[in-house]
PDB file of C-alpha atoms in Angstrom:
ATOM      1  CA  GLY A   1       0.175  -0.167   0.080  1.00 47.00           C
ATOM      2  CA  SER A   2       2.828   2.063   0.112  1.00 46.00           C
ATOM      3  CA  TRP A   3       2.364   5.242  -2.386  1.00 47.00           C
ATOM      4  CA  LEU A   4       5.951   5.708  -2.742  1.00 46.00           C
ATOM      5  CA  LYS A   5       7.503   1.810  -5.116  1.00 48.00           C
ATOM      6  CA  LEU A   6      11.174   1.426  -4.709  1.00 46.00           C
ATOM      7  CA  THR A   7      12.477  -0.608  -7.543  1.00 49.00           C
ATOM      8  CA  GLY A   8      17.021  -1.504  -8.100  1.00 52.00           C
ATOM      9  CA  PRO A   9      19.141  -0.960  -6.195  1.00 54.00           C
ATOM     10  CA  CYS A  10      18.446   1.609  -4.197  1.00 55.00           C
ATOM     11  CA  SER A  11      18.556   1.158  -0.401  1.00 62.00           C
ATOM     12  CA  ARG A  12      15.150   2.382   2.072  1.00 66.00           C
ATOM     13  CA  SER A  13      17.443   5.311   3.188  1.00 68.00           C
ATOM     14  CA  GLU A  14      18.189   6.505  -0.128  1.00 70.00           C
ATOM     15  CA  SER A  15      14.824   5.943  -1.152  1.00 69.00           C
ATOM     16  CA  LEU A  16      13.288   8.000   1.943  1.00 75.00           C
ATOM     17  CA  ALA A  17      15.747  11.301   1.428  1.00 74.00           C
ATOM     18  CA  VAL A  18      15.067  11.264  -2.428  1.00 75.00           C
ATOM     19  CA  MET A  19      11.521  11.671  -1.002  1.00 78.00           C
ATOM     20  CA  GLN A  20      12.095  13.778   1.110  1.00 80.00           C
ATOM     21  CA  GLU A  21      14.496  16.327  -1.456  1.00 82.00           C
ATOM     22  CA  ALA A  22      11.560  15.892  -3.426  1.00 80.00           C
ATOM     23  CA  ILE A  23       9.053  17.142  -0.997  1.00 84.00           C
ATOM     24  CA  ALA A  24      11.006  19.920  -0.018  1.00 83.00           C
ATOM     25  CA  ALA A  25      11.641  20.534  -3.341  1.00 82.00           C
ATOM     26  CA  HIS A  26       7.973  21.167  -4.139  1.00 80.00           C
ATOM     27  CA  GLN A  27       7.330  23.493  -0.491  1.00 82.00           C
ATOM     28  CA  ALA A  28      10.353  25.768  -1.449  1.00 81.00           C
ATOM     29  CA  GLU A  29       8.062  26.045  -4.555  1.00 79.00           C
ATOM     30  CA  GLU A  30       4.574  26.640  -2.620  1.00 77.00           C
ATOM     31  CA  LYS A  31       6.403  29.684  -0.427  1.00 75.00           C
ATOM     32  CA  ARG A  32       7.983  30.877  -3.964  1.00 75.00           C
ATOM     33  CA  LYS A  33       4.315  31.266  -5.055  1.00 69.00           C
ATOM     34  CA  LYS A  34       2.865  32.053  -1.968  1.00 66.00           C
ATOM     35  CA  ALA A  35       5.704  34.828  -1.315  1.00 62.00           C
ATOM     36  CA  LYS A  36       4.896  36.454  -5.580  1.00 58.00           C
ATOM     37  CA  GLY A  37       1.285  36.407  -4.434  1.00 56.00           C
ATOM     38  CA  ALA A  38       1.757  38.448  -0.997  1.00 48.00           C
ATOM     39  CA  THR A  39       4.304  41.127  -3.387  1.00 46.00           C
ATOM     40  CA  LEU A  40       1.548  41.523  -6.189  1.00 45.00           C
ATOM     41  CA  GLY A  41      -0.691  41.766  -3.158  1.00 41.00           C
ATOM     42  CA  PHE A  42      -1.051  42.818   0.265  1.00 36.00           C
ATOM     43  CA  HIS A  43       3.025  44.410   0.149  1.00 39.00           C
ATOM     44  CA  ALA A  44       1.513  46.357  -2.535  1.00 36.00           C
ATOM     45  CA  PHE A  45      -1.302  47.936  -1.150  1.00 38.00           C
ATOM     46  CA  GLN A  46       0.350  51.493  -1.708  1.00 40.00           C
ATOM     47  CA  SER A  47      -0.655  51.011  -5.439  1.00 41.00           C
ATOM     48  CA  PHE A  48      -3.774  50.475  -4.638  1.00 43.00           C
ATOM     49  CA  ASP A  49      -6.294  53.100  -5.585  1.00 49.00           C
ATOM     50  CA  ALA A  50      -9.385  53.111  -3.065  1.00 49.00           C
ATOM     51  CA  LYS A  51     -10.511  56.303  -5.107  1.00 50.00           C
ATOM     52  CA  ARG A  52     -10.464  54.921  -8.642  1.00 50.00           C
ATOM     53  CA  SER A  53     -11.990  51.210  -6.443  1.00 46.00           C
ATOM     54  CA  GLN A  54     -14.777  53.495  -4.525  1.00 48.00           C
ATOM     55  CA  ALA A  55     -15.985  55.237  -8.001  1.00 48.00           C
ATOM     56  CA  GLU A  56     -16.068  52.405  -9.707  1.00 45.00           C
ATOM     57  CA  ALA A  57     -17.737  50.701  -7.309  1.00 47.00           C
ATOM     58  CA  HIS A  58     -20.721  53.371  -7.771  1.00 43.00           C
ATOM     59  CA  GLY A  59     -20.268  53.213 -11.844  1.00 47.00           C
ATOM     60  CA  LYS A  60     -18.180  56.135 -11.991  1.00 46.00           C
ATOM     61  CA  THR A  61     -14.984  56.846 -13.197  1.00 44.00           C
ATOM     62  CA  PRO A  62     -12.672  60.071 -11.410  1.00 46.00           C
ATOM     63  CA  LYS A  63     -10.253  62.201 -13.442  1.00 41.00           C
ATOM     64  CA  ARG A  64      -7.344  60.462 -14.970  1.00 42.00           C
ATOM     65  CA  ALA A  65      -4.079  61.410 -12.889  1.00 44.00           C
ATOM     66  CA  LEU A  66      -2.192  64.630 -14.909  1.00 41.00           C
ATOM     67  CA  SER A  67       1.474  63.106 -16.253  1.00 41.00           C
ATOM     68  CA  ASP A  68       4.581  65.415 -14.678  1.00 44.00           C
ATOM     69  CA  SER A  69       4.354  67.524 -18.179  1.00 41.00           C
ATOM     70  CA  GLU A  70       0.296  67.768 -18.183  1.00 41.00           C
ATOM     71  CA  SER A  71      -0.878  70.627 -16.189  1.00 44.00           C
ATOM     72  CA  GLU A  72      -4.373  70.445 -14.218  1.00 42.00           C
ATOM     73  CA  ASP A  73      -7.494  72.308 -15.880  1.00 47.00           C
ATOM     74  CA  ASP A  74      -7.907  74.988 -14.390  1.00 45.00           C
ATOM     75  CA  ASP A  75     -10.370  74.686 -10.888  1.00 50.00           C
ATOM     76  CA  ASP A  76     -10.341  78.025 -10.029  1.00 46.00           C
ATOM     77  CA  GLN A  77      -7.491  77.337  -6.746  1.00 50.00           C
ATOM     78  CA  LYS A  78      -5.284  75.775  -9.823  1.00 53.00           C
ATOM     79  CA  VAL A  79      -4.011  78.909 -11.840  1.00 46.00           C
ATOM     80  CA  LYS A  80      -0.953  79.090 -14.866  1.00 57.00           C
ATOM     81  CA  PRO A  81       1.697  81.583 -13.409  1.00 71.00           C
ATOM     82  CA  ILE A  82       1.087  85.281 -14.898  1.00 75.00           C
ATOM     83  CA  ASN A  83       4.584  86.545 -16.348  1.00 75.00           C
ATOM     84  CA  TRP A  84       4.623  89.926 -14.488  1.00 76.00           C
ATOM     85  CA  SER A  85       7.182  90.646 -16.033  1.00 75.00           C
ATOM     86  CA  SER A  86       6.950  92.785 -19.660  1.00 78.00           C
ATOM     87  CA  PRO A  87       4.333  95.225 -17.814  1.00 83.00           C
ATOM     88  CA  PRO A  88       2.805  97.161 -21.256  1.00 87.00           C
ATOM     89  CA  LYS A  89       4.356 100.882 -21.338  1.00 83.00           C
ATOM     90  CA  GLU A  90       1.864 102.924 -21.076  1.00 86.00           C
ATOM     91  CA  LEU A  91      -1.693 102.668 -19.723  1.00 89.00           C
ATOM     92  CA  ARG A  92      -4.511 103.212 -22.461  1.00 83.00           C
ATOM     93  CA  GLU A  93      -7.978 104.346 -21.619  1.00 79.00           C
ATOM     94  CA  ARG A  94     -10.811 102.067 -23.010  1.00 77.00           C
ATOM     95  CA  GLY A  95     -11.952 102.391 -26.984  1.00 70.00           C
ATOM     96  CA  ASP A  96     -13.736 100.587 -28.342  1.00 53.00           C
ATOM     97  CA  GLY A  97     -11.351  99.578 -31.361  1.00 51.00           C
ATOM     98  CA  GLU A  98      -9.588  96.203 -31.654  1.00 46.00           C
ATOM     99  CA  GLY A  99      -8.270  95.768 -28.110  1.00 48.00           C
ATOM    100  CA  GLN A 100     -10.005  97.630 -26.576  1.00 64.00           C
ATOM    101  CA  HIS A 101     -13.026  95.125 -25.544  1.00 87.00           C
ATOM    102  CA  ALA A 102     -13.235  94.359 -21.402  1.00 92.00           C
ATOM    103  CA  VAL A 103     -12.087  92.009 -21.126  1.00 92.00           C
ATOM    104  CA  GLU A 104      -9.013  93.105 -22.551  1.00 91.00           C
ATOM    105  CA  PHE A 105      -8.832  96.090 -21.257  1.00 93.00           C
ATOM    106  CA  ILE A 106      -9.045  95.084 -17.617  1.00 95.00           C
ATOM    107  CA  ALA A 107      -5.950  93.006 -18.054  1.00 94.00           C
ATOM    108  CA  HIS A 108      -4.473  95.226 -19.717  1.00 93.00           C
ATOM    109  CA  PHE A 109      -5.469  98.256 -16.524  1.00 95.00           C
ATOM    110  CA  ILE A 110      -4.115  95.032 -14.122  1.00 96.00           C
ATOM    111  CA  ARG A 111      -0.982  94.650 -15.791  1.00 94.00           C
ATOM    112  CA  PHE A 112       0.204  98.199 -16.127  1.00 95.00           C
ATOM    113  CA  ILE A 113      -0.541  99.627 -12.483  1.00 96.00           C
ATOM    114  CA  VAL A 114       0.774  96.184 -10.853  1.00 96.00           C
ATOM    115  CA  GLY A 115       4.181  96.828 -13.125  1.00 95.00           C
ATOM    116  CA  LEU A 116       4.006 100.525 -12.147  1.00 95.00           C
ATOM    117  CA  TRP A 117       3.730  99.496  -8.128  1.00 96.00           C
ATOM    118  CA  ARG A 118       6.846  96.886  -8.855  1.00 95.00           C
ATOM    119  CA  THR A 119       9.243  99.403 -10.841  1.00 94.00           C
ATOM    120  CA  LYS A 120       8.429 101.631  -7.680  1.00 93.00           C
ATOM    121  CA  LEU A 121       8.736  99.159  -5.265  1.00 94.00           C
ATOM    122  CA  ASP A 122      12.268  97.704  -6.794  1.00 93.00           C
ATOM    123  CA  GLU A 123      13.406 101.412  -6.779  1.00 92.00           C
ATOM    124  CA  GLY A 124      12.457 101.924  -3.452  1.00 91.00           C
ATOM    125  CA  ALA A 125      10.562 104.763  -4.737  1.00 90.00           C
ATOM    126  CA  LEU A 126       7.534 103.983  -1.759  1.00 90.00           C
ATOM    127  CA  THR A 127       8.284 106.828   0.597  1.00 86.00           C
ATOM    128  CA  ALA A 128       6.092 108.702   2.735  1.00 78.00           C
ATOM    129  CA  GLU A 129       7.012 111.644   0.371  1.00 76.00           C
ATOM    130  CA  ALA A 130       6.628 109.571  -2.805  1.00 74.00           C
ATOM    131  CA  GLY A 131       3.521 109.287  -4.987  1.00 66.00           C
ATOM    132  CA  ARG A 132       1.273 112.368  -6.413  1.00 63.00           C
ATOM    133  CA  GLN A 133      -1.306 112.763  -4.095  1.00 62.00           C
ATOM    134  CA  GLY A 134       0.061 113.570  -1.146  1.00 62.00           C
ATOM    135  CA  LYS A 135       1.158 111.788   1.786  1.00 69.00           C
ATOM    136  CA  LEU A 136      -1.138 108.413   2.411  1.00 82.00           C
ATOM    137  CA  SER A 137      -1.679 106.640   6.145  1.00 86.00           C
ATOM    138  CA  ASP A 138       0.883 104.670   7.762  1.00 88.00           C
ATOM    139  CA  ALA A 139      -1.490 101.379   6.900  1.00 91.00           C
ATOM    140  CA  VAL A 140      -1.667 101.570   3.262  1.00 91.00           C
ATOM    141  CA  LEU A 141       1.833 102.919   2.716  1.00 91.00           C
ATOM    142  CA  GLY A 142       3.025  99.482   4.672  1.00 93.00           C
ATOM    143  CA  VAL A 143       1.219  98.084   2.113  1.00 94.00           C
ATOM    144  CA  PHE A 144       2.223  99.313  -0.853  1.00 94.00           C
ATOM    145  CA  GLN A 145       6.234  98.330   0.455  1.00 94.00           C
ATOM    146  CA  SER A 146       5.654  95.193   1.290  1.00 95.00           C
ATOM    147  CA  GLU A 147       7.154  92.287  -0.762  1.00 96.00           C
ATOM    148  CA  ALA A 148       4.674  89.952   0.956  1.00 96.00           C
ATOM    149  CA  SER A 149       1.329  92.123  -0.369  1.00 96.00           C
ATOM    150  CA  LEU A 150       2.147  92.966  -3.669  1.00 96.00           C
ATOM    151  CA  LYS A 151       3.060  89.364  -4.317  1.00 96.00           C
ATOM    152  CA  GLU A 152      -0.356  88.390  -2.568  1.00 95.00           C
ATOM    153  CA  THR A 153      -2.496  91.144  -5.501  1.00 96.00           C
ATOM    154  CA  GLN A 154      -0.551  89.090  -8.050  1.00 95.00           C
ATOM    155  CA  ASP A 155      -1.429  85.863  -6.910  1.00 94.00           C
ATOM    156  CA  SER A 156      -5.326  86.712  -6.637  1.00 94.00           C
ATOM    157  CA  LEU A 157      -5.106  88.180  -9.796  1.00 96.00           C
ATOM    158  CA  ALA A 158      -3.911  85.693 -11.694  1.00 94.00           C
ATOM    159  CA  HIS A 159      -7.256  83.626 -10.852  1.00 93.00           C
ATOM    160  CA  LEU A 160      -9.067  87.299 -12.476  1.00 94.00           C
ATOM    161  CA  LEU A 161      -7.339  86.544 -15.707  1.00 94.00           C
ATOM    162  CA  ARG A 162      -7.370  83.304 -15.863  1.00 93.00           C
ATOM    163  CA  GLN A 163     -11.155  83.465 -15.590  1.00 93.00           C
ATOM    164  CA  LEU A 164     -11.128  86.744 -18.217  1.00 93.00           C
ATOM    165  CA  GLU A 165      -8.877  84.444 -20.054  1.00 91.00           C
ATOM    166  CA  LYS A 166     -11.420  81.497 -20.271  1.00 93.00           C
ATOM    167  CA  GLY A 167     -14.787  83.498 -20.218  1.00 93.00           C
ATOM    168  CA  ILE A 168     -16.421  82.099 -17.099  1.00 93.00           C
ATOM    169  CA  VAL A 169     -16.583  85.624 -15.240  1.00 92.00           C
ATOM    170  CA  ASP A 170     -20.255  85.942 -14.517  1.00 90.00           C
ATOM    171  CA  THR A 171     -21.837  88.492 -16.722  1.00 90.00           C
ATOM    172  CA  GLU A 172     -22.927  91.227 -14.239  1.00 89.00           C
ATOM    173  CA  VAL A 173     -18.984  90.797 -12.411  1.00 91.00           C
ATOM    174  CA  LEU A 174     -17.270  91.168 -16.162  1.00 93.00           C
ATOM    175  CA  ALA A 175     -19.552  94.689 -15.821  1.00 93.00           C
ATOM    176  CA  ARG A 176     -18.667  96.091 -12.237  1.00 93.00           C
ATOM    177  CA  LEU A 177     -15.514  94.790 -13.302  1.00 95.00           C
ATOM    178  CA  ASP A 178     -14.761  96.988 -15.888  1.00 95.00           C
ATOM    179  CA  GLU A 179     -16.461 100.645 -15.120  1.00 95.00           C
ATOM    180  CA  MET A 180     -13.759 100.125 -12.310  1.00 96.00           C
ATOM    181  CA  ALA A 181     -10.685  99.470 -14.570  1.00 96.00           C
ATOM    182  CA  THR A 182     -12.257 101.701 -16.601  1.00 94.00           C
ATOM    183  CA  LEU A 183     -13.024 104.855 -14.319  1.00 95.00           C
ATOM    184  CA  SER A 184      -9.212 104.672 -12.588  1.00 96.00           C
ATOM    185  CA  ALA A 185      -7.732 104.830 -16.078  1.00 95.00           C
ATOM    186  CA  LYS A 186      -9.363 108.231 -16.391  1.00 94.00           C
ATOM    187  CA  ARG A 187      -8.956 109.403 -12.963  1.00 95.00           C
ATOM    188  CA  GLU A 188     -12.389 109.213 -12.253  1.00 96.00           C
ATOM    189  CA  TYR A 189     -11.353 106.893  -8.914  1.00 96.00           C
ATOM    190  CA  MET A 190     -14.753 108.137  -7.139  1.00 96.00           C
ATOM    191  CA  GLU A 191     -16.606 106.798  -9.903  1.00 97.00           C
ATOM    192  CA  ALA A 192     -14.726 104.022 -10.148  1.00 96.00           C
ATOM    193  CA  ASN A 193     -15.212 102.670  -5.768  1.00 95.00           C
ATOM    194  CA  LYS A 194     -19.298 103.308  -6.620  1.00 94.00           C
ATOM    195  CA  SER A 195     -18.382 100.635  -9.236  1.00 94.00           C
ATOM    196  CA  TYR A 196     -16.664  98.932  -6.685  1.00 93.00           C
ATOM    197  CA  ILE A 197     -19.432  99.169  -3.741  1.00 92.00           C
ATOM    198  CA  GLU A 198     -22.403  98.251  -5.828  1.00 89.00           C
ATOM    199  CA  LEU A 199     -20.366  94.858  -6.944  1.00 88.00           C
ATOM    200  CA  THR A 200     -19.776  94.243  -3.310  1.00 88.00           C
ATOM    201  CA  ILE A 201     -22.636  95.701  -1.590  1.00 83.00           C
ATOM    202  CA  GLY A 202     -25.313  95.878  -4.132  1.00 72.00           C
ATOM    203  CA  LYS A 203     -28.606  96.837  -2.424  1.00 55.00           C
ATOM    204  CA  LYS A 204     -27.279  95.393   0.684  1.00 56.00           C
ATOM    205  CA  LYS A 205     -28.031  97.888   3.760  1.00 50.00           C
ATOM    206  CA  TRP A 206     -25.165  96.510   5.813  1.00 44.00           C
ATOM    207  CA  HIS A 207     -22.552  94.433   3.973  1.00 43.00           C
ATOM    208  CA  ASN A 208     -23.020  91.055   5.950  1.00 43.00           C
ATOM    209  CA  ALA A 209     -24.114  87.721   4.123  1.00 40.00           C
ATOM    210  CA  TYR A 210     -26.295  86.409   6.705  1.00 38.00           C
ATOM    211  CA  PHE A 211     -26.746  89.070   9.500  1.00 35.00           C
ATOM    212  CA  GLY A 212     -28.079  92.383   9.608  1.00 38.00           C
ATOM    213  CA  GLY A 213     -29.609  94.330  12.492  1.00 41.00           C
ATOM    214  CA  GLU A 214     -31.725  97.461  12.647  1.00 41.00           C
ATOM    215  CA  ALA A 215     -31.948 100.203  15.456  1.00 41.00           C
ATOM    216  CA  LYS A 216     -35.684 100.204  17.112  1.00 42.00           C
ATOM    217  CA  HIS A 217     -36.373 103.052  18.951  1.00 44.00           C
ATOM    218  CA  ASN A 218     -35.848 102.546  23.068  1.00 45.00           C
ATOM    219  CA  LYS A 219     -35.258  98.686  22.493  1.00 46.00           C
ATOM    220  CA  GLY A 220     -31.951  98.312  21.779  1.00 47.00           C
ATOM    221  CA  PHE A 221     -30.134  97.044  18.256  1.00 43.00           C
ATOM    222  CA  HIS A 222     -32.372  93.756  17.095  1.00 44.00           C
ATOM    223  CA  ALA A 223     -30.613  91.095  14.911  1.00 44.00           C
ATOM    224  CA  ARG A 224     -32.098  89.898  11.617  1.00 41.00           C
ATOM    225  CA  ARG A 225     -31.075  87.523   9.135  1.00 43.00           C
ATOM    226  CA  VAL A 226     -30.558  88.876   5.497  1.00 40.00           C
ATOM    227  CA  SER A 227     -32.947  86.850   3.140  1.00 40.00           C
ATOM    228  CA  ARG A 228     -31.289  85.247   0.307  1.00 39.00           C
ATOM    229  CA  SER A 229     -32.070  87.440  -2.271  1.00 40.00           C
ATOM    230  CA  ASP A 230     -30.312  89.934  -0.281  1.00 46.00           C
ATOM    231  CA  LEU A 231     -27.228  88.696  -1.189  1.00 45.00           C
ATOM    232  CA  ASN A 232     -25.255  88.852  -4.716  1.00 58.00           C
ATOM    233  CA  ALA A 233     -22.306  86.393  -6.264  1.00 61.00           C
ATOM    234  CA  PHE A 234     -19.361  88.648  -4.036  1.00 64.00           C
ATOM    235  CA  ASP A 235     -20.812  86.991  -0.827  1.00 66.00           C
ATOM    236  CA  SER A 236     -20.885  83.692  -1.961  1.00 67.00           C
ATOM    237  CA  ASP A 237     -17.497  83.378  -3.786  1.00 77.00           C
ATOM    238  CA  ASP A 238     -14.380  83.706  -1.852  1.00 84.00           C
ATOM    239  CA  THR A 239     -11.974  83.681  -5.081  1.00 86.00           C
ATOM    240  CA  LEU A 240     -13.985  86.631  -6.430  1.00 88.00           C
ATOM    241  CA  GLN A 241     -13.980  88.591  -3.153  1.00 89.00           C
ATOM    242  CA  LYS A 242     -10.175  88.053  -3.027  1.00 92.00           C
ATOM    243  CA  TYR A 243      -9.376  89.717  -6.424  1.00 93.00           C
ATOM    244  CA  VAL A 244     -11.801  92.575  -6.359  1.00 94.00           C
ATOM    245  CA  GLN A 245      -9.817  92.811  -3.315  1.00 94.00           C
ATOM    246  CA  ALA A 246      -7.331  93.318  -4.604  1.00 96.00           C
ATOM    247  CA  LEU A 247      -8.128  95.296  -7.565  1.00 97.00           C
ATOM    248  CA  ARG A 248      -9.297  97.906  -5.534  1.00 97.00           C
ATOM    249  CA  ARG A 249      -6.247  97.910  -3.801  1.00 97.00           C
ATOM    250  CA  VAL A 250      -4.246  98.181  -7.402  1.00 97.00           C
ATOM    251  CA  ILE A 251      -7.203 100.925  -7.946  1.00 97.00           C
ATOM    252  CA  VAL A 252      -5.664 102.761  -4.740  1.00 96.00           C
ATOM    253  CA  PHE A 253      -1.751 102.330  -5.563  1.00 95.00           C
ATOM    254  CA  ALA A 254      -2.900 104.592  -9.414  1.00 95.00           C
ATOM    255  CA  GLN A 255      -4.856 106.974  -7.138  1.00 94.00           C
ATOM    256  CA  TRP A 256      -1.024 107.660  -5.440  1.00 93.00           C
ATOM    257  CA  TRP A 257       0.903 107.426  -8.397  1.00 92.00           C
ATOM    258  CA  ARG A 258      -1.321 108.594 -11.827  1.00 93.00           C
ATOM    259  CA  PRO A 259      -4.320 111.428  -9.065  1.00 92.00           C
ATOM    260  CA  ASN A 260      -6.787 113.469 -10.936  1.00 92.00           C
ATOM    261  CA  SER A 261      -6.405 117.616 -11.052  1.00 92.00           C
ATOM    262  CA  ASP A 262      -9.454 117.103  -9.264  1.00 93.00           C
ATOM    263  CA  VAL A 263      -8.894 115.996  -6.022  1.00 91.00           C
ATOM    264  CA  SER A 264     -13.054 115.308  -6.423  1.00 93.00           C
ATOM    265  CA  ARG A 265     -12.936 112.956  -8.250  1.00 94.00           C
ATOM    266  CA  HIS A 266     -10.597 110.787  -5.423  1.00 93.00           C
ATOM    267  CA  MET A 267     -12.005 108.396  -3.113  1.00 91.00           C
TER     268      MET A 267
END
């Protein structure tokens, strides 16, 4: 009944040794296969795409991972770098000719004034006595003397320039931005500021997205919730808020270095 039949002159001990070698070889092969499976399985877990697996389980496919040579489509959080090193040599006024459409002119105005700011900062010209408008407050002067403030302004406006390029700026917002840039180029800073206020506050009594308040006779100040209809695009868009504030900062700088001879037209 033995499963191994001994033949020839081999002794029983020799046959047993052969059998043990065969068993050892078989066990070694099984161990090798098991180790290979582990390498391709659990130990390679870092290559497992859990997000894709979940998406496939729900019948969805996540965005394909981009290679190092590709750039992610602008999601308003990541934008392509803007070349600020070659601003326009002079600031044109808004016209109706070629190259003077709203999108192009807003970008032209921004690049010129930011370039002027960079030039004056590099020259060390932004002192308390500098500019043609007169002295600025210490706080405002500190902003314009700060490399970090200029960098922050450029980063915020880069989002606007990319959105303008892609044609995805809201029509009403674009109209207000156009007014701000066009009027500032004409040194009508008071009117430009009115467009800024209309964009940021609109028809709301308080510039507050969620709560306002109203004083009642002998009853103190009572909070009230501003209805959703009182809100505008500015209230709900963080990116819009950042680049509109950055644009106004640029306009304040423009007023400092390109003042109107009639100061009543200043902000």
